[in-house]
Structures are given as structure tokens and as C-alpha cells.
């Protein structure tokens, strides 16, 4: 158990661990593959604290990673850009919502661009209880929801 | 496996060890298979396939994270293995088995709950 905890702290290094339960907010993060493990770690830590099941925490971590990986791989044709990651607790719905957005253009739909590699979006749709990919005015936004199991 | 294991660290978050006997080559991976580490894994698997083993077992039971970039490596390794090498995967928990099953990859190549079972199959 101690080593698990140590590993988690180490892989979150570089990203502040917010100890509140209200949410996670990381804006204008450079869209680079080496930034993603720490962001995933921060998300998983938060999701555990707000009471998601271990299964949902795994699903949330992987789905969010895939959404961010899509930004890294597809959003910015010139190779440089930023992503926004937010996670919020929705008390009225007893759910959490993770949003990953960019200000680029997915030049090719990731799901079809390469049959060999394009499993990111299908995975997101399988792992999230609800998921949507929206083209917004200045980019693309992926929103994903998971339920918090009732206490007791 | 009597052959000696060769192992090396590929970056900080993934490590690969290789064991071989006359007919079977086992690639044991631990750590995270993600966007950063999957090209290294693909390179390693492409290299060992050149040895033309009868059976190639990819043991990912000690992997703590498997993203779609890693799933793509599994699919391409299975394709490269072709008729010559039988490709098998050992995966046993939600972290590794779940994404494999969700994407239906367990119908493309056989998946076993342990390295021993994959080798003995």
C-alpha cells in the first residue's frame, strides 16, 4: 500500500494536487504526450476522493487520457497547441463530468483516420456512462460523465 | 524458461524484459503503455519478431495502464507475426483486459490470464 501511494505521488509530480473535492481545472496546458500521465494521475486522485468506484476511476482515467491524447495527436497540425482539462462534481445529478477541449481542428476524424490506431473515441464511448464530442467555434470539446455510487 | 533474461528500461514509466527458449519468446512488460512508451514497445516487438519465434507471448499482467496507443501495438504485432509466429497475450485485470475486450481485440488474437498459460497453450 505504501509503495502504491508513493508511486502515485511521484507520477503526479509537476502537477499540483488539489485536495479539494470541488473539481480539477488545468487550462492552457501544452498539448504534449509527456504532460498526460500527471494530468491522468491528478484526475484519478480527485475521482477517488469524490467517491467514484475503483472501476469508474479506472474508466475515467483511461477515457480522459484518450480524450487528451486525441488533442495531442490530431488537434494541432502545426504540432503546437494547448488543451483545457476540467472535472466537476454535479451534486444534483450525483455525477462527475470531465471536459477536455482544444482550440485546434481535428483535421481527420480520429475514429476513421487510421483503422489501426483510431480506438481512442470508441474507447471513450465504451468507458464513459455518457460521452459527447462537440465541434465548438474555436475547437473541439469532449465531455464525459460518470455516476457516483450512493453512499452506504 | 531456461534462457537468461535480458532487460532494459525504456524511459521511466515502462520496462521490458525478454525470455526465450527454442520455440517461445516471452516479452514481459511492466509499467505504463501509453502515447509516450508505445513506440518503444512496438520497436522491441518488431525486433524480436525478426528472430522468427514459433510463439511470441506478450505478458502485460504487470502493466498498470494500457491506452489505445498500446492497443494499436498489439494489433500491429499480431499482423506482423502473420502465419510464421503465433502471437499470444497474457492479460488478467481491468486495466489491461478491459480495453482489449471492449475493442474486441480478444477475437483477433488469443488472450490468456497468465504468462504460464499463454506459454503452455
Coordinates of C-alpha atoms in Angstrom, one line a residue:
Chain A
X1 CA 0.0 0.0 0.0
X2 CA 2.8 2.4 0.9
X3 CA 4.5 1.8 -2.4
X4 CA 1.3 2.4 -4.3
X5 CA 0.9 5.7 -2.6
X6 CA 4.5 6.6 -3.3
X7 CA 4.1 5.7 -7.0
X8 CA 1.0 7.9 -7.3
X9 CA 2.7 10.9 -5.7
X10 CA 5.6 10.5 -8.0
X11 CA 3.6 10.2 -11.2
X12 CA 1.6 13.3 -10.3
X13 CA 4.8 15.3 -9.9
X14 CA 4.8 18.6 -11.7
X15 CA 1.0 19.0 -11.4
X16 CA -0.4 20.4 -8.2
X17 CA -2.6 18.0 -6.3
X18 CA -5.7 20.0 -5.3
X19 CA -7.0 18.5 -2.1
X20 CA -10.5 20.0 -2.5
X21 CA -13.3 17.9 -4.0
X22 CA -14.9 20.7 -6.0
X23 CA -13.1 19.9 -9.2
X24 CA -10.0 19.8 -11.3
X25 CA -9.1 22.7 -13.6
X26 CA -6.0 22.8 -15.8
X27 CA -6.2 25.4 -18.5
X28 CA -3.8 26.1 -21.4
X29 CA -1.7 23.0 -20.8
X30 CA 0.8 22.4 -23.6
X31 CA -0.7 19.6 -25.7
X32 CA 2.2 17.2 -25.3
X33 CA 2.2 13.5 -24.7
X34 CA 4.6 13.8 -21.7
X35 CA 2.2 16.0 -19.8
X36 CA -0.6 13.5 -19.9
X37 CA 0.4 11.0 -17.2
X38 CA 0.5 13.7 -14.5
X39 CA -2.9 15.0 -15.6
X40 CA -4.4 11.5 -15.5
X41 CA -2.9 11.0 -12.1
X42 CA -4.5 14.2 -10.8
X43 CA -7.9 13.2 -12.2
X44 CA -7.8 9.7 -10.7
X45 CA -6.8 11.1 -7.3
X46 CA -9.7 13.6 -7.5
X47 CA -12.2 11.0 -8.7
X48 CA -11.3 8.6 -5.9
X49 CA -11.8 11.4 -3.3
X50 CA -15.3 12.3 -4.6
X51 CA -16.3 8.7 -4.2
X52 CA -16.3 7.1 -7.6
X53 CA -16.0 3.3 -7.6
X54 CA -12.5 1.9 -8.3
X55 CA -13.8 0.6 -11.6
X56 CA -15.1 4.1 -12.6
X57 CA -11.9 5.7 -11.5
X58 CA -10.0 3.4 -13.9
X59 CA -12.5 4.1 -16.7
X60 CA -12.4 7.9 -16.1
X61 CA -8.6 7.8 -16.1
X62 CA -8.4 6.0 -19.4
X63 CA -11.2 7.8 -21.2
X64 CA -9.8 11.2 -20.1
X65 CA -6.3 10.1 -21.2
X66 CA -7.8 9.1 -24.6
X67 CA -9.5 12.5 -25.0
X68 CA -6.3 14.3 -24.2
X69 CA -4.3 12.0 -26.5
X70 CA -6.7 12.9 -29.3
X71 CA -5.8 16.6 -28.8
X72 CA -2.1 15.8 -28.8
X73 CA -2.3 13.6 -31.9
X74 CA -5.0 15.3 -34.0
X75 CA -5.9 18.8 -33.0
X76 CA -2.9 20.9 -34.0
X77 CA -1.5 20.4 -37.4
X78 CA 1.5 22.7 -36.7
X79 CA 2.4 20.5 -33.8
X80 CA 1.9 23.1 -31.1
X81 CA -1.2 23.9 -29.1
X82 CA -2.9 23.7 -25.8
X83 CA -5.6 21.8 -24.1
X84 CA -8.0 22.5 -21.3
X85 CA -9.0 19.9 -18.8
X86 CA -11.7 20.4 -16.2
X87 CA -13.5 17.9 -14.0
X88 CA -16.5 19.0 -11.9
X89 CA -18.8 17.4 -9.4
X90 CA -22.5 17.7 -10.3
X91 CA -24.2 17.2 -6.9
X92 CA -27.7 17.5 -8.3
X93 CA -27.1 14.6 -10.7
X94 CA -24.8 12.7 -8.4
X95 CA -22.3 12.5 -11.3
X96 CA -19.0 13.9 -12.3
X97 CA -18.2 15.5 -15.7
X98 CA -14.8 15.6 -17.3
X99 CA -14.3 18.1 -20.2
X100 CA -11.3 18.1 -22.5
X101 CA -11.2 20.8 -25.1
X102 CA -8.8 22.3 -27.6
X103 CA -8.6 25.3 -29.9
X104 CA -7.5 23.3 -32.9
X105 CA -9.2 21.5 -35.7
X106 CA -9.3 17.7 -35.9
X107 CA -8.1 17.6 -39.5
X108 CA -9.3 14.0 -39.8
X109 CA -12.0 12.3 -37.6
X110 CA -9.8 10.3 -35.3
X111 CA -12.2 7.4 -35.3
X112 CA -11.7 6.8 -39.0
X113 CA -8.4 8.3 -39.8
X114 CA -6.5 5.1 -39.2
X115 CA -8.3 1.9 -38.5
X116 CA -5.2 0.6 -36.8
X117 CA -4.8 3.4 -34.4
X118 CA -8.2 5.1 -34.1
X119 CA -9.5 3.4 -31.0
X120 CA -9.5 6.5 -28.8
X121 CA -13.0 7.7 -29.4
X122 CA -14.6 4.2 -29.4
X123 CA -12.9 3.6 -26.0
X124 CA -14.2 6.8 -24.7
X125 CA -17.8 5.9 -25.7
X126 CA -17.4 2.5 -24.0
X127 CA -15.8 3.7 -20.8
X128 CA -17.9 6.7 -20.1
X129 CA -21.5 6.3 -19.0
X130 CA -22.3 9.2 -21.3
X131 CA -20.0 10.9 -23.7
X132 CA -20.2 13.6 -26.4
X133 CA -17.8 15.1 -28.9
X134 CA -18.8 18.6 -29.9
X135 CA -17.3 20.9 -32.6
X136 CA -17.3 24.3 -31.0
X137 CA -16.5 27.6 -32.7
X138 CA -12.8 27.5 -31.9
X139 CA -12.0 23.8 -31.5
X140 CA -13.3 20.5 -30.2
X141 CA -14.8 19.6 -26.9
X142 CA -15.2 16.1 -25.4
X143 CA -17.5 15.7 -22.4
X144 CA -17.8 12.6 -20.3
X145 CA -20.0 11.6 -17.4
X146 CA -19.8 9.0 -14.6
X147 CA -22.1 8.4 -11.7
X148 CA -21.1 8.4 -8.0
X149 CA -22.5 5.4 -6.2
X150 CA -24.9 6.2 -3.4
X151 CA -23.1 6.1 0.0
X152 CA -23.8 3.1 2.2
Chain B
X1 CA 12.3 -20.7 -19.5
X2 CA 15.9 -21.6 -19.1
X3 CA 17.3 -18.8 -21.3
X4 CA 18.6 -15.8 -19.5
X5 CA 16.5 -12.7 -19.4
X6 CA 17.7 -9.5 -20.9
X7 CA 16.0 -6.4 -19.6
X8 CA 16.2 -2.7 -20.0
X9 CA 14.4 0.4 -19.0
X10 CA 12.6 2.3 -21.8
X11 CA 12.2 5.6 -20.2
X12 CA 10.9 5.9 -16.7
X13 CA 7.5 4.5 -16.9
X14 CA 7.8 1.2 -18.8
X15 CA 10.3 -1.6 -18.7
X16 CA 10.6 -4.6 -21.0
X17 CA 12.2 -8.0 -20.2
X18 CA 12.7 -10.8 -22.8
X19 CA 13.0 -14.5 -22.1
X20 CA 13.4 -17.2 -24.8
X21 CA 13.7 -20.9 -25.3
X22 CA 13.8 -22.8 -28.6
X23 CA 10.3 -22.1 -29.6
X24 CA 8.9 -19.5 -27.4
X25 CA 9.8 -15.9 -26.9
X26 CA 8.2 -14.1 -24.0
X27 CA 8.2 -10.3 -23.7
X28 CA 7.3 -9.1 -20.2
X29 CA 6.2 -5.6 -19.9
X30 CA 5.6 -3.6 -16.7
X31 CA 4.6 0.0 -16.1
X32 CA 2.5 2.1 -18.4
X33 CA 1.9 1.6 -22.1
X34 CA 0.8 5.0 -23.4
X35 CA 1.4 7.5 -26.1
X36 CA 5.0 8.1 -24.9
X37 CA 6.1 4.5 -24.3
X38 CA 4.2 2.6 -27.0
X39 CA 6.6 3.4 -29.9
X40 CA 9.4 1.8 -27.8
X41 CA 7.3 -1.3 -27.2
X42 CA 6.5 -1.5 -30.9
X43 CA 10.2 -1.3 -31.8
X44 CA 11.0 -4.0 -29.3
X45 CA 8.3 -6.3 -30.6
X46 CA 9.3 -5.7 -34.2
X47 CA 12.9 -6.6 -33.3
X48 CA 12.1 -9.8 -31.6
X49 CA 9.7 -10.9 -34.4
X50 CA 12.8 -10.9 -36.7
X51 CA 14.0 -13.9 -34.7
X52 CA 11.0 -15.7 -36.1
X53 CA 10.0 -17.4 -32.9
X54 CA 7.3 -20.1 -33.2
X55 CA 5.4 -18.4 -30.4
X56 CA 5.5 -14.8 -29.2
X57 CA 3.9 -14.2 -25.8
X58 CA 3.4 -10.6 -24.7
X59 CA 2.9 -10.7 -21.0
X60 CA 1.2 -7.4 -19.8
X61 CA -0.1 -8.7 -16.5
X62 CA 2.2 -6.2 -14.7
X63 CA 1.1 -3.3 -16.8
X64 CA -0.6 -0.5 -14.8
X65 CA -2.0 1.5 -17.7
X66 CA -2.9 0.5 -21.3
X67 CA -4.1 3.2 -23.7
X68 CA -5.3 2.9 -27.3
X69 CA -1.8 3.6 -28.4
X70 CA -0.8 0.4 -26.7
X71 CA -3.8 -1.5 -28.2
X72 CA -2.6 -0.4 -31.7
X73 CA 0.8 -2.0 -30.9
X74 CA -0.9 -5.3 -30.0
X75 CA -2.9 -5.2 -33.3
X76 CA 0.1 -4.4 -35.5
X77 CA 2.3 -7.0 -33.7
X78 CA -0.3 -9.6 -34.4
X79 CA -0.4 -8.6 -38.1
X80 CA 3.4 -8.6 -38.3
X81 CA 3.5 -12.1 -36.7
X82 CA 1.5 -13.3 -39.6
X83 CA 1.5 -17.1 -40.3
X84 CA 5.1 -17.5 -39.1
X85 CA 4.7 -16.7 -35.4
X86 CA 1.8 -17.4 -33.2
X87 CA 1.1 -14.3 -31.1
X88 CA -0.5 -14.6 -27.7
X89 CA -1.2 -12.1 -25.0
X90 CA -1.3 -12.6 -21.2
X91 CA -3.6 -10.0 -19.5
X92 CA -5.6 -10.5 -16.4
X93 CA -7.2 -7.5 -14.9
X94 CA -9.4 -4.5 -15.6
X95 CA -6.5 -2.3 -16.5
X96 CA -5.3 -4.4 -19.4
X97 CA -8.1 -7.0 -20.2
X98 CA -10.9 -4.5 -20.2
X99 CA -9.7 -2.2 -23.0
X100 CA -8.7 -5.3 -25.0
X101 CA -12.2 -6.8 -24.6
X102 CA -14.0 -3.5 -25.1
X103 CA -12.4 -3.1 -28.5
X104 CA -13.0 -6.8 -29.4
X105 CA -9.3 -7.5 -29.8
X106 CA -9.6 -10.8 -28.0
X107 CA -11.2 -12.1 -31.2
X108 CA -8.1 -11.1 -33.2
X109 CA -5.5 -12.9 -31.0
X110 CA -5.8 -15.3 -28.1
X111 CA -5.6 -13.8 -24.6
X112 CA -4.7 -15.8 -21.5
X113 CA -5.0 -15.0 -17.8
X114 CA -1.3 -15.7 -17.1
X115 CA 2.1 -15.9 -18.9
X116 CA 2.3 -19.6 -17.9
X117 CA -1.0 -20.5 -19.5
X118 CA -0.1 -18.5 -22.6
X119 CA 3.2 -20.3 -23.0
X120 CA 1.7 -23.7 -22.3
X121 CA -1.3 -23.2 -24.7

